[in-house]
CSV table of C-alpha atoms (C1' of nucleotides) in Angstrom, one decimal:
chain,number,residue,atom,x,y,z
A,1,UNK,CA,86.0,-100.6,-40.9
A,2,UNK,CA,84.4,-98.8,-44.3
A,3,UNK,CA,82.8,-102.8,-45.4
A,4,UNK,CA,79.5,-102.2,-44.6
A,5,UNK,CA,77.5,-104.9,-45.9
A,6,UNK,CA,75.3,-103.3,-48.7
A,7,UNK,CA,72.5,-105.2,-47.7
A,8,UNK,CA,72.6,-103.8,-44.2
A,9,UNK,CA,72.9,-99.8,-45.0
A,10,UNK,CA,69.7,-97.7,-44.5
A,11,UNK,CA,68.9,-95.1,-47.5
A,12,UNK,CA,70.3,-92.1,-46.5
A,13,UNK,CA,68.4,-89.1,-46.5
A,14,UNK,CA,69.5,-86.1,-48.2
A,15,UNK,CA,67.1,-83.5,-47.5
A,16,UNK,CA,67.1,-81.6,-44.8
A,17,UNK,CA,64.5,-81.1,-42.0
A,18,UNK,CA,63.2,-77.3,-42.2
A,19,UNK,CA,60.0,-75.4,-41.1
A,20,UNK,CA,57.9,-77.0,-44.0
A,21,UNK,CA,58.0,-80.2,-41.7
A,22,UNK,CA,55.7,-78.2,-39.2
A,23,UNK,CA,58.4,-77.4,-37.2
A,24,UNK,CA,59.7,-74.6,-35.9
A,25,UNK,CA,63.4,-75.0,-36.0
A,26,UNK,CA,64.6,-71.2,-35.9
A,27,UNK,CA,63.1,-70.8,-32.4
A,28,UNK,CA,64.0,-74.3,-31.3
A,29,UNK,CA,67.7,-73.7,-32.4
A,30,UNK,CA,67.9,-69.5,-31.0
A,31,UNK,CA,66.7,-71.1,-27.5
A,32,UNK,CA,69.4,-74.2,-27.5
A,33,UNK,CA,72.6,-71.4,-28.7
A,34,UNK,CA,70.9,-68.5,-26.1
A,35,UNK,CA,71.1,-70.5,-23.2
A,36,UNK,CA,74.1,-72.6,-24.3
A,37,UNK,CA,76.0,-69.2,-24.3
A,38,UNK,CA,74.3,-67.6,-21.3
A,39,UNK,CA,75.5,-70.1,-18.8
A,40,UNK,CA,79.2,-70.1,-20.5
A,41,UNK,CA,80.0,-67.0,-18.8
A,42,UNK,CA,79.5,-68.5,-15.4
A,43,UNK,CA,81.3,-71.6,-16.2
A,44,UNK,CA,84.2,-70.0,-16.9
A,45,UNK,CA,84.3,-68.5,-14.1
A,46,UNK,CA,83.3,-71.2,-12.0
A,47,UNK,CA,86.5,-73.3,-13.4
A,48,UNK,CA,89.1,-70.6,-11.9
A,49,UNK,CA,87.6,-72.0,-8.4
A,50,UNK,CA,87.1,-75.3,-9.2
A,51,UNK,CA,83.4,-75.4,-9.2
A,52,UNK,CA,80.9,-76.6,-11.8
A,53,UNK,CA,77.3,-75.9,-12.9
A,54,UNK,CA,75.7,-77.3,-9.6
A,55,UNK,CA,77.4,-75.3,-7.4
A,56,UNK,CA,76.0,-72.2,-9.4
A,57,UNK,CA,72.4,-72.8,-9.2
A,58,UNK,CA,73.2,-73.9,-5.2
A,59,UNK,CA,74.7,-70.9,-4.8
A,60,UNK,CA,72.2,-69.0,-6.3
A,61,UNK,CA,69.2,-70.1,-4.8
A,62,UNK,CA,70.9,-69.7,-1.1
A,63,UNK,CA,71.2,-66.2,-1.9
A,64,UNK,CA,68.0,-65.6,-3.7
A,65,UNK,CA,65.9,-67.8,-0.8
A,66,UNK,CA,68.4,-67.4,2.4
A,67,UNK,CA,67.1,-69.9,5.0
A,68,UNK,CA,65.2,-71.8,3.0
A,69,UNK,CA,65.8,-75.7,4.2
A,70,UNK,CA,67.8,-78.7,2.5
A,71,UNK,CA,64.4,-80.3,1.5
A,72,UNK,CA,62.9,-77.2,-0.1
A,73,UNK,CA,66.3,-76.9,-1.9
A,74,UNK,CA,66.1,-79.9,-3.3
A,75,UNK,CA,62.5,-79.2,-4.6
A,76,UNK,CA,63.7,-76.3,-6.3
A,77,UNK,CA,66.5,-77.9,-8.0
A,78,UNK,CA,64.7,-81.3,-8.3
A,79,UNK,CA,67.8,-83.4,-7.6
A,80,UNK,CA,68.4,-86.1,-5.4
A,81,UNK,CA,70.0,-85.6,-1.8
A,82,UNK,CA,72.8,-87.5,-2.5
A,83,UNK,CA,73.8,-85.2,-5.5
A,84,UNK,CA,73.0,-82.4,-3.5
A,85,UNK,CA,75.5,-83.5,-0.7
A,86,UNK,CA,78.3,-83.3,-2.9
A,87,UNK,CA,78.4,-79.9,-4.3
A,88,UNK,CA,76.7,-78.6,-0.7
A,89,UNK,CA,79.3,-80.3,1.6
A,90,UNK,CA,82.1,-78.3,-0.5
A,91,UNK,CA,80.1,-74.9,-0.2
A,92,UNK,CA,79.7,-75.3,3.0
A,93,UNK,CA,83.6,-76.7,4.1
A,94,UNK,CA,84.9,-73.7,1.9
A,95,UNK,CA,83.0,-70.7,3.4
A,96,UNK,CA,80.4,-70.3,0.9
A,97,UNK,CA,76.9,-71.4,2.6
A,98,UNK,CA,76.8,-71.9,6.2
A,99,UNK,CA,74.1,-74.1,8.0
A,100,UNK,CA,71.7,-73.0,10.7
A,101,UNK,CA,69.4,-75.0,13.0
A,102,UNK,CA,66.1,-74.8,12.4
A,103,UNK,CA,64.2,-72.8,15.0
A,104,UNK,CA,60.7,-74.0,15.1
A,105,UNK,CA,62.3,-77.9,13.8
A,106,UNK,CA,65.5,-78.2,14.6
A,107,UNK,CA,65.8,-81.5,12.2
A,108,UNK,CA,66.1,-78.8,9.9
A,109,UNK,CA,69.3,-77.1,8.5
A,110,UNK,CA,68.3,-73.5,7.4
A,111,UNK,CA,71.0,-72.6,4.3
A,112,UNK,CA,72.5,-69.2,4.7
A,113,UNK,CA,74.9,-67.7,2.0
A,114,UNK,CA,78.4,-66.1,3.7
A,115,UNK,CA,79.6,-62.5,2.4
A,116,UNK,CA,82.0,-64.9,0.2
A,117,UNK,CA,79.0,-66.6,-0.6
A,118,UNK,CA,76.9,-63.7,-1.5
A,119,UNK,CA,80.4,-62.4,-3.3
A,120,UNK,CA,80.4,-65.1,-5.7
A,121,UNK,CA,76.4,-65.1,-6.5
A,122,UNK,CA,76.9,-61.7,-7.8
A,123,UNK,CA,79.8,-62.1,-9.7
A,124,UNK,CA,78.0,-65.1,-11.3
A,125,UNK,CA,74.9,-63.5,-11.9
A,126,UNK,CA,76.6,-60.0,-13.1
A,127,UNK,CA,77.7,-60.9,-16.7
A,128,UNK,CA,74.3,-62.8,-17.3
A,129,UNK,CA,72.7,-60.1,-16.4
A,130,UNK,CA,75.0,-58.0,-18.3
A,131,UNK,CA,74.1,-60.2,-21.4
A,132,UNK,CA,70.6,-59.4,-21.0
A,133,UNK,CA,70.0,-56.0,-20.9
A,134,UNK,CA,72.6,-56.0,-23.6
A,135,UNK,CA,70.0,-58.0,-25.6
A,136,UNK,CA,67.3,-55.8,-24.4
A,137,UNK,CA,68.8,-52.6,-25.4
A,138,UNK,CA,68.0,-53.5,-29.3
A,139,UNK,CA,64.2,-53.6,-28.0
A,140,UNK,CA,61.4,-51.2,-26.8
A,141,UNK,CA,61.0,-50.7,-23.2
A,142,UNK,CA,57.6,-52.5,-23.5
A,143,UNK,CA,59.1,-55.3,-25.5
A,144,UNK,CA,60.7,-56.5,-21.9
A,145,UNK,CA,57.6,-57.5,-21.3
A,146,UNK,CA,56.8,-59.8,-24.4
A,147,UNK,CA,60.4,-61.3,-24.0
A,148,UNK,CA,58.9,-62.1,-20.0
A,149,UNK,CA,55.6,-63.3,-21.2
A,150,UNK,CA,57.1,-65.8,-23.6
A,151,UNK,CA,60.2,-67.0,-21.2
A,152,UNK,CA,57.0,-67.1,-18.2
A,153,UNK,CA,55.3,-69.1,-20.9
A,154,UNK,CA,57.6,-71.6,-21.4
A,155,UNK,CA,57.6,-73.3,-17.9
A,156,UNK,CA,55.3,-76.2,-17.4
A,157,UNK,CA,51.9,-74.6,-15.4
A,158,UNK,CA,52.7,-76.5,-12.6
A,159,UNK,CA,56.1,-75.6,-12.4
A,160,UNK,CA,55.7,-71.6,-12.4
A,161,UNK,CA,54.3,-71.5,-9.0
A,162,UNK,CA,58.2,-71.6,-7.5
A,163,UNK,CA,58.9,-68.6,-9.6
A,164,UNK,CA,56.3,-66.4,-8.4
A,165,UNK,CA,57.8,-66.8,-5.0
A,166,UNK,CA,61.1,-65.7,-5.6
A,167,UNK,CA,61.8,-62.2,-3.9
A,168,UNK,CA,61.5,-59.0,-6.4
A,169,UNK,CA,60.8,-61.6,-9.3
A,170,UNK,CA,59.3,-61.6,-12.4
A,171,UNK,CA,56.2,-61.8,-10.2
A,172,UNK,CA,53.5,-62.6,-12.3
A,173,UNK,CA,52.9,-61.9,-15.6
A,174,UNK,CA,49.4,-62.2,-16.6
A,175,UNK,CA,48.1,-60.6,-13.4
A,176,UNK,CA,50.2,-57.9,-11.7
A,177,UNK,CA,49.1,-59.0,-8.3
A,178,UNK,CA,52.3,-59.4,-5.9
A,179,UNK,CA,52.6,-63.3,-4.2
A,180,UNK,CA,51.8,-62.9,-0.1
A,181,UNK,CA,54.7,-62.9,2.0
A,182,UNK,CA,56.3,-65.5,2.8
A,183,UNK,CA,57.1,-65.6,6.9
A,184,UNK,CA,60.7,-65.7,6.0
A,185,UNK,CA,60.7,-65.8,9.5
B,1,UNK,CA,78.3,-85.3,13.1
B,2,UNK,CA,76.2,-82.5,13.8
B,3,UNK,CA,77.7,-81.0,16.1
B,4,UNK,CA,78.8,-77.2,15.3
B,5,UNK,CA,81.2,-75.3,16.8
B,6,UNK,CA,79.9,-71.6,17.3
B,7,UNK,CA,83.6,-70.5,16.5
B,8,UNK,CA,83.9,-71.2,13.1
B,9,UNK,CA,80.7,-69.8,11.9
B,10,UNK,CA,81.3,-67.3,9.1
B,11,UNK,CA,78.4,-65.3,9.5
B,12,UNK,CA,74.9,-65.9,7.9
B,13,UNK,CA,73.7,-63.4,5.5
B,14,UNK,CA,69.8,-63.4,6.0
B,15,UNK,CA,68.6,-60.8,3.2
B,16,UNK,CA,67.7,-61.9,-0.2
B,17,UNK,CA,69.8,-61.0,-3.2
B,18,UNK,CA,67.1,-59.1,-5.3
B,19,UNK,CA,67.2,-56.9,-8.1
B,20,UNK,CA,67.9,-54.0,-6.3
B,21,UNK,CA,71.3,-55.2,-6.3
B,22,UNK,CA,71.5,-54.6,-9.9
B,23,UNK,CA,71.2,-57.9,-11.4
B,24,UNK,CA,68.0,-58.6,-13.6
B,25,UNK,CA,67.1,-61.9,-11.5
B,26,UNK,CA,64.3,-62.1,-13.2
B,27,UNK,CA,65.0,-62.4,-16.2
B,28,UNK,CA,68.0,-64.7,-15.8
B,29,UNK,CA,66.0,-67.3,-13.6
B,30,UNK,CA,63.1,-66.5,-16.1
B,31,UNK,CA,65.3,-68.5,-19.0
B,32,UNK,CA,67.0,-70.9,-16.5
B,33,UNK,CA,63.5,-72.4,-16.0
B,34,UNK,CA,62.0,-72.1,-19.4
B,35,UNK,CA,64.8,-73.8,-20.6
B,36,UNK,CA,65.1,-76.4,-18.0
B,37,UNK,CA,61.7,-77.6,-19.3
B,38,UNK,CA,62.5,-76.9,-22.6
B,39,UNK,CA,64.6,-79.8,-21.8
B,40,UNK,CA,62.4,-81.9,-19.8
B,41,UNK,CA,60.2,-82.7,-22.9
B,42,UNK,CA,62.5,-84.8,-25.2
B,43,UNK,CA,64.9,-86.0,-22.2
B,44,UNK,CA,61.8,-88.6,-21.5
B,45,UNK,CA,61.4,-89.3,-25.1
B,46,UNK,CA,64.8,-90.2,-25.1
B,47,UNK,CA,64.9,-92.0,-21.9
B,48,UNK,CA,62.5,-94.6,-23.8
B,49,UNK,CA,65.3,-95.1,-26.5
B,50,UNK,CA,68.2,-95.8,-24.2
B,51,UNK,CA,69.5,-92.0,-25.4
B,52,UNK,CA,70.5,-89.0,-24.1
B,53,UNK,CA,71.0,-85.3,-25.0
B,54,UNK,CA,74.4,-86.1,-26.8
B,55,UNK,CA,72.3,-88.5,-28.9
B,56,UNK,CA,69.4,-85.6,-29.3
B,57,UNK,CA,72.3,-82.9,-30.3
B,58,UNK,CA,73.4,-85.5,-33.0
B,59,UNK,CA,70.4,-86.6,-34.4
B,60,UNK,CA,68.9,-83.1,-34.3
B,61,UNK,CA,72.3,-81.6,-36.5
B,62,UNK,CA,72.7,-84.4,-38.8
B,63,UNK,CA,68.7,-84.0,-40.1
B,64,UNK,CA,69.3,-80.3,-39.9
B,65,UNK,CA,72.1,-80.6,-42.0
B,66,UNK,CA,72.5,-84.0,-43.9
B,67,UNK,CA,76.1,-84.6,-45.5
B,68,UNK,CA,78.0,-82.5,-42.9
B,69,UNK,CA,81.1,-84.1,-41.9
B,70,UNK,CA,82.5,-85.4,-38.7
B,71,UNK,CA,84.8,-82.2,-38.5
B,72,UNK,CA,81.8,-80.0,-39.4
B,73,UNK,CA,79.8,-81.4,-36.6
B,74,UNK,CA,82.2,-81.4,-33.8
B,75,UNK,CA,82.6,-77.6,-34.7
B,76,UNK,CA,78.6,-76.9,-34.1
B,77,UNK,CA,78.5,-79.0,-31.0
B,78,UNK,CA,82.2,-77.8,-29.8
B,79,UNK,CA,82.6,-81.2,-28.1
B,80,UNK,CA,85.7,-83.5,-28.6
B,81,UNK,CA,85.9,-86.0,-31.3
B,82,UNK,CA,86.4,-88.8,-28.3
B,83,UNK,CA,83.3,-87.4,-27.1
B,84,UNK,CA,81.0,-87.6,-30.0
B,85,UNK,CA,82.9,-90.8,-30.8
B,86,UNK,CA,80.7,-93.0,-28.9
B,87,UNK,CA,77.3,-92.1,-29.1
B,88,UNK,CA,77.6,-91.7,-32.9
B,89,UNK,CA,78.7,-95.0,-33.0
B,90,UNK,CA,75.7,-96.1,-30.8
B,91,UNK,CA,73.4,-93.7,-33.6
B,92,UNK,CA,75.1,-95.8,-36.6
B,93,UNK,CA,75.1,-99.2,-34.8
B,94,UNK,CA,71.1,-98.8,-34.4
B,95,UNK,CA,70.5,-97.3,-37.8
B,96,UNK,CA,69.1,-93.9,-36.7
B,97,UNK,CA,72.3,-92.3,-38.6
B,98,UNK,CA,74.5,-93.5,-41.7
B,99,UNK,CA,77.7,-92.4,-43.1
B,100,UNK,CA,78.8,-91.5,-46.6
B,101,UNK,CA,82.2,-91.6,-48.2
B,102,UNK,CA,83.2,-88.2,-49.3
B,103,UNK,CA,83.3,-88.0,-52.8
B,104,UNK,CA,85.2,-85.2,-53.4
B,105,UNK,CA,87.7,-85.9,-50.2
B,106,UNK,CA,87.5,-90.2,-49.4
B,107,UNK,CA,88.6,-89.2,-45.9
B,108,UNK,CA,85.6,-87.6,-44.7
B,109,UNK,CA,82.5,-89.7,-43.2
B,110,UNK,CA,79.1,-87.6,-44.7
B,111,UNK,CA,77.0,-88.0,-42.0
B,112,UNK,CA,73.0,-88.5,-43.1
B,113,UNK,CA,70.1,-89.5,-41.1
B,114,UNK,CA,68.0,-92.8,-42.0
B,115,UNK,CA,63.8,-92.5,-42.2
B,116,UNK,CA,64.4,-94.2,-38.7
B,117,UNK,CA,66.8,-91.1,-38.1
B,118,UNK,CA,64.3,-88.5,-39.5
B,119,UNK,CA,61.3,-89.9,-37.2
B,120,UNK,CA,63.0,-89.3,-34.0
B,121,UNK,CA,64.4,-86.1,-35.0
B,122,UNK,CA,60.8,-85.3,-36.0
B,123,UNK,CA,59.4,-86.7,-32.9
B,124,UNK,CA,61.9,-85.2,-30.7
B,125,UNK,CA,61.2,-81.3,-32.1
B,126,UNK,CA,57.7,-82.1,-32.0
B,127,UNK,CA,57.2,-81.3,-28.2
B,128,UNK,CA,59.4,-78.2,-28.2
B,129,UNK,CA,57.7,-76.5,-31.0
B,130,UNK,CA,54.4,-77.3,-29.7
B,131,UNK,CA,55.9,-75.3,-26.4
B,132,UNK,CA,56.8,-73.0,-28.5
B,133,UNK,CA,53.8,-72.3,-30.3
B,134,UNK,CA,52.0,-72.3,-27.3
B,135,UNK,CA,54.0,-70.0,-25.7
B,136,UNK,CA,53.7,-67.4,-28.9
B,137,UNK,CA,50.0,-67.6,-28.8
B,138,UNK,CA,49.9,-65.3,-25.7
B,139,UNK,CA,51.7,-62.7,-27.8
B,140,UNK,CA,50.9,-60.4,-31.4
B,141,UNK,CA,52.4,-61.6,-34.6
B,142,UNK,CA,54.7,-58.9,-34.5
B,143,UNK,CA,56.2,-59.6,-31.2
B,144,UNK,CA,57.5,-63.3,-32.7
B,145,UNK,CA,60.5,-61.2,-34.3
B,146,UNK,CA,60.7,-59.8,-30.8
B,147,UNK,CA,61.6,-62.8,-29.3
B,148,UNK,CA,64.0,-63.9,-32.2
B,149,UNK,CA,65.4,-60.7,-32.0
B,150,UNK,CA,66.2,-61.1,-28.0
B,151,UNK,CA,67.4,-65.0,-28.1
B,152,UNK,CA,69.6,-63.6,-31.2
B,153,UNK,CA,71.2,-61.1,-29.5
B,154,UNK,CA,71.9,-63.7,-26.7
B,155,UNK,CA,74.0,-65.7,-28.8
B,156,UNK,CA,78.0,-64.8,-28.7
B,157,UNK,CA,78.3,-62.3,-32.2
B,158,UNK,CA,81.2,-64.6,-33.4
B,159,UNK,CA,79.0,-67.8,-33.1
B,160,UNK,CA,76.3,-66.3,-34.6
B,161,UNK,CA,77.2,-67.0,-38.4
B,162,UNK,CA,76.9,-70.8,-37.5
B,163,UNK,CA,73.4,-70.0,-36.9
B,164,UNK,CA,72.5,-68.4,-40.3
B,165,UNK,CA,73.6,-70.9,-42.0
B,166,UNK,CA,71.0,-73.2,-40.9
B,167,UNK,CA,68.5,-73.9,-43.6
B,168,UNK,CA,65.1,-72.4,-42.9
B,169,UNK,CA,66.3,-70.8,-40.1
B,170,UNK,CA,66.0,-67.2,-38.0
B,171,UNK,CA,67.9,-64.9,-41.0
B,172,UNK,CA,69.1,-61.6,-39.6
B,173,UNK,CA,68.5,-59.9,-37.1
B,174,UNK,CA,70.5,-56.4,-37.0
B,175,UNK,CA,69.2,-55.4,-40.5
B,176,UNK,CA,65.5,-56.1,-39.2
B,177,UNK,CA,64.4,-56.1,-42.5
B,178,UNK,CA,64.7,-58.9,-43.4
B,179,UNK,CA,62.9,-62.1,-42.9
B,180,UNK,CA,61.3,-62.2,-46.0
B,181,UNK,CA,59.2,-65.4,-46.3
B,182,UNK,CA,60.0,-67.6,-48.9
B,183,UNK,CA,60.6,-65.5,-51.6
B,184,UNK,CA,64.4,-65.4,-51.5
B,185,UNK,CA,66.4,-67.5,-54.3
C,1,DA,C1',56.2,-94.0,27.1
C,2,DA,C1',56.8,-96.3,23.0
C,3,DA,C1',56.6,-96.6,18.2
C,4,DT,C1',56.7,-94.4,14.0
C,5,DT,C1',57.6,-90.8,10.7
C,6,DT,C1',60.4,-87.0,9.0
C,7,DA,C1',64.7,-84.3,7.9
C,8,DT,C1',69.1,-84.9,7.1
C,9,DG,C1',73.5,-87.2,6.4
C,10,DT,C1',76.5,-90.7,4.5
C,11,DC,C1',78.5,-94.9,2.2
C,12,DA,C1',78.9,-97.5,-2.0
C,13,DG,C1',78.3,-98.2,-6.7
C,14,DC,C1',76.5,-97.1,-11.4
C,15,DC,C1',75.7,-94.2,-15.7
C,16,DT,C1',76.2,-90.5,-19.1
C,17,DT,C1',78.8,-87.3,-21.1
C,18,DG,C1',82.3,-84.4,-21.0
C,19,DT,C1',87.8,-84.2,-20.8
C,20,DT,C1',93.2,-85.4,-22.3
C,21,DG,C1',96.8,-88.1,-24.3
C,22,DA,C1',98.5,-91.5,-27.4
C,23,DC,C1',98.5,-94.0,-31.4
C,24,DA,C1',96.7,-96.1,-36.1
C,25,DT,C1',95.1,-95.7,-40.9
C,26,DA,C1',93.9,-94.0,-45.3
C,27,DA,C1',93.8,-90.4,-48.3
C,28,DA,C1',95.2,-85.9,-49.8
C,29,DT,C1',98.8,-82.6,-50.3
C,30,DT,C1',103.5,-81.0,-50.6
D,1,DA,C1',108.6,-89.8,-50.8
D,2,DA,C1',107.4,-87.2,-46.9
D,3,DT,C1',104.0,-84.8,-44.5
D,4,DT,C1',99.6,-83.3,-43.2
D,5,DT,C1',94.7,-84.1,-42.6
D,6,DA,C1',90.2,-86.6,-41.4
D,7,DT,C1',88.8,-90.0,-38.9
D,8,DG,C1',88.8,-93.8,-35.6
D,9,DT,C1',90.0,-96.0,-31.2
D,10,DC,C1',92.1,-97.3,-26.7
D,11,DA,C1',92.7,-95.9,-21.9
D,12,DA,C1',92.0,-93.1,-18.0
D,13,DC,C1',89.8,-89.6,-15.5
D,14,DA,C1',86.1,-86.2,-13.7
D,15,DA,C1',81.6,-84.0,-12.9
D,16,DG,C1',77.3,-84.6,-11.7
D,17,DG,C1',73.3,-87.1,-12.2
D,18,DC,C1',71.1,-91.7,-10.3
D,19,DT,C1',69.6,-95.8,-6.9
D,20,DG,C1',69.7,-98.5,-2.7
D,21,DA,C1',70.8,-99.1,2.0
D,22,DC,C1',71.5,-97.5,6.5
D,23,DA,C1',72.2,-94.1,10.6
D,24,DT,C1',70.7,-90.4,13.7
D,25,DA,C1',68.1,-86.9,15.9
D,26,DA,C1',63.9,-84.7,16.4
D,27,DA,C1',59.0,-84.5,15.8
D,28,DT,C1',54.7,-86.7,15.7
D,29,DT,C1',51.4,-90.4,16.6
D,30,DT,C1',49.6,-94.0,19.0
DNA sequence: AAATTTATGTCAGCCTTGTTGACATAAATT
DNA sequence: AATTTATGTCAACAAGGCTGACATAAATTT
């Protein structure tokens, strides 16, 4: 197992990579162990009802967007259908979500979160919002808004449009103006 | 297939979870999307390659730290040794990743990174701390160790000594002082 | 009215990356 | 000499992504 052909091994190197390479490792490395421990909270408690990961953000996003269609889920989420099936088919056959025809298009399904369903959003969302403002407490009132400003900062351009949408959001950042209202019929 | 029986519909909760509830949505769907495209950046790198994350985590640790053991690794990424198993072998087989009888202990495998290795780690970073970068621009100098300070105090306290160990990297936090450039040692 | 497109659902199979359990080997330690 | 430790490996399983193919109902276009 060890015989490595000495021709064949590749000089090892023995320094390692640090911010003189032009890269900004500290940040890189806070942001991968931040969010690896905010979504561990969840998780846990996802396990105790045999759920995973994509039934959180599911979950979530029925709650934070009621009625909002299986295609526009999908956008937000930006998975296929067929993943989405899965983990939606269980929400929905265990109370959690239920479906509603569309009105205007009834081809559409219109998700809805139950009171179970709504139950569970906030106890996922209560110890990562916990975390937070326990993270926030160590900085100045106004230095919410740099910590905003940078997270805001971080989504591709394109991208940040869905986020300005969402209800009593981190609107917008640069300009206070507030998004129109959506006819959330 | 469709058809739903009126009977066994739980209800349909129609109002949007929002922060009046008492959760900071905001901010938590704030850092679910900067990370997500975080992410997005070297996941197509990768994708070229034939890798994955699990191949990025490795590559990124092993440059970050050259010589750490197979032990020592498995505690930063908190996977299973089964787990890491195969796509170090997969790292070694293609020469992006070597290993180094322990000198002091023969039963440990040192792992180092190659110059192939050290490219892709490079190359992989590059993207994120561009983001990065880009994303601090919009904000004073000073408000850099306001965002270190937040994603910090993110982190689980007990995991957080991993973290300073890093070379190069985000020093302490809670005694602000700190962070003196370069001088140290 | 007929044809086409759209929104959704579903079946089948594949991949990556995590898990557990069992067992093997070499080297260090007792 | 016996035990423990560091590593490797085999086998099986699960979650949650993916693609491709096909079905149905409803809306839209021709």
């Amino acid at each position: 197992m060890m015989a490595k052909k000495p021709a064949e091994l590749a000089k090892a190197i023995r320094t390692p990579l640090t911010v003189d390479d032009g890269i900004d490792f500290s940040m890189i490395e806070l942001f991968f162990f931040a969010y690896r421990d905010f979504t561990s909270d969840p998780d846990q408690l996802l396990a105790t009802y045999g759920f995973g990961r994509a039934h959180h953000r599911v979950v979530h996003f029925v709650n934070r967007i009621p009625g909002l269609t299986v295609a526009e889920l999908l956008d937000v989420l930006k998975i296929t259908k067929q993943s989405l099936a899965r983990v939606l088919k269980q929400l929905i056959d265990t109370g959690y979500i239920v479906q509603i025809q569309g009105l205007r298009d009834r081809r559409q399904r219109e998700l809805y979160p139950t009171a179970k369903g709504r139950d569970l959003a906030l106890a996922l969302a209560a110890p990562q919002s916990r975390r937070i403002a326990n993270a926030l407490t160590r900085l100045d009132t106004q230095d919410r808004e740099t910590v905003e400003t940078f997270l805001k900062s971080m989504v591709d351009p394109d991208l940040r449009a869905q986020i300005e949408q969402l209800p009593g959001g981190a609107g917008n950042v640069q300009d206070k103006a507030v998004a129109e209202p959506e006819a959330t019929r």
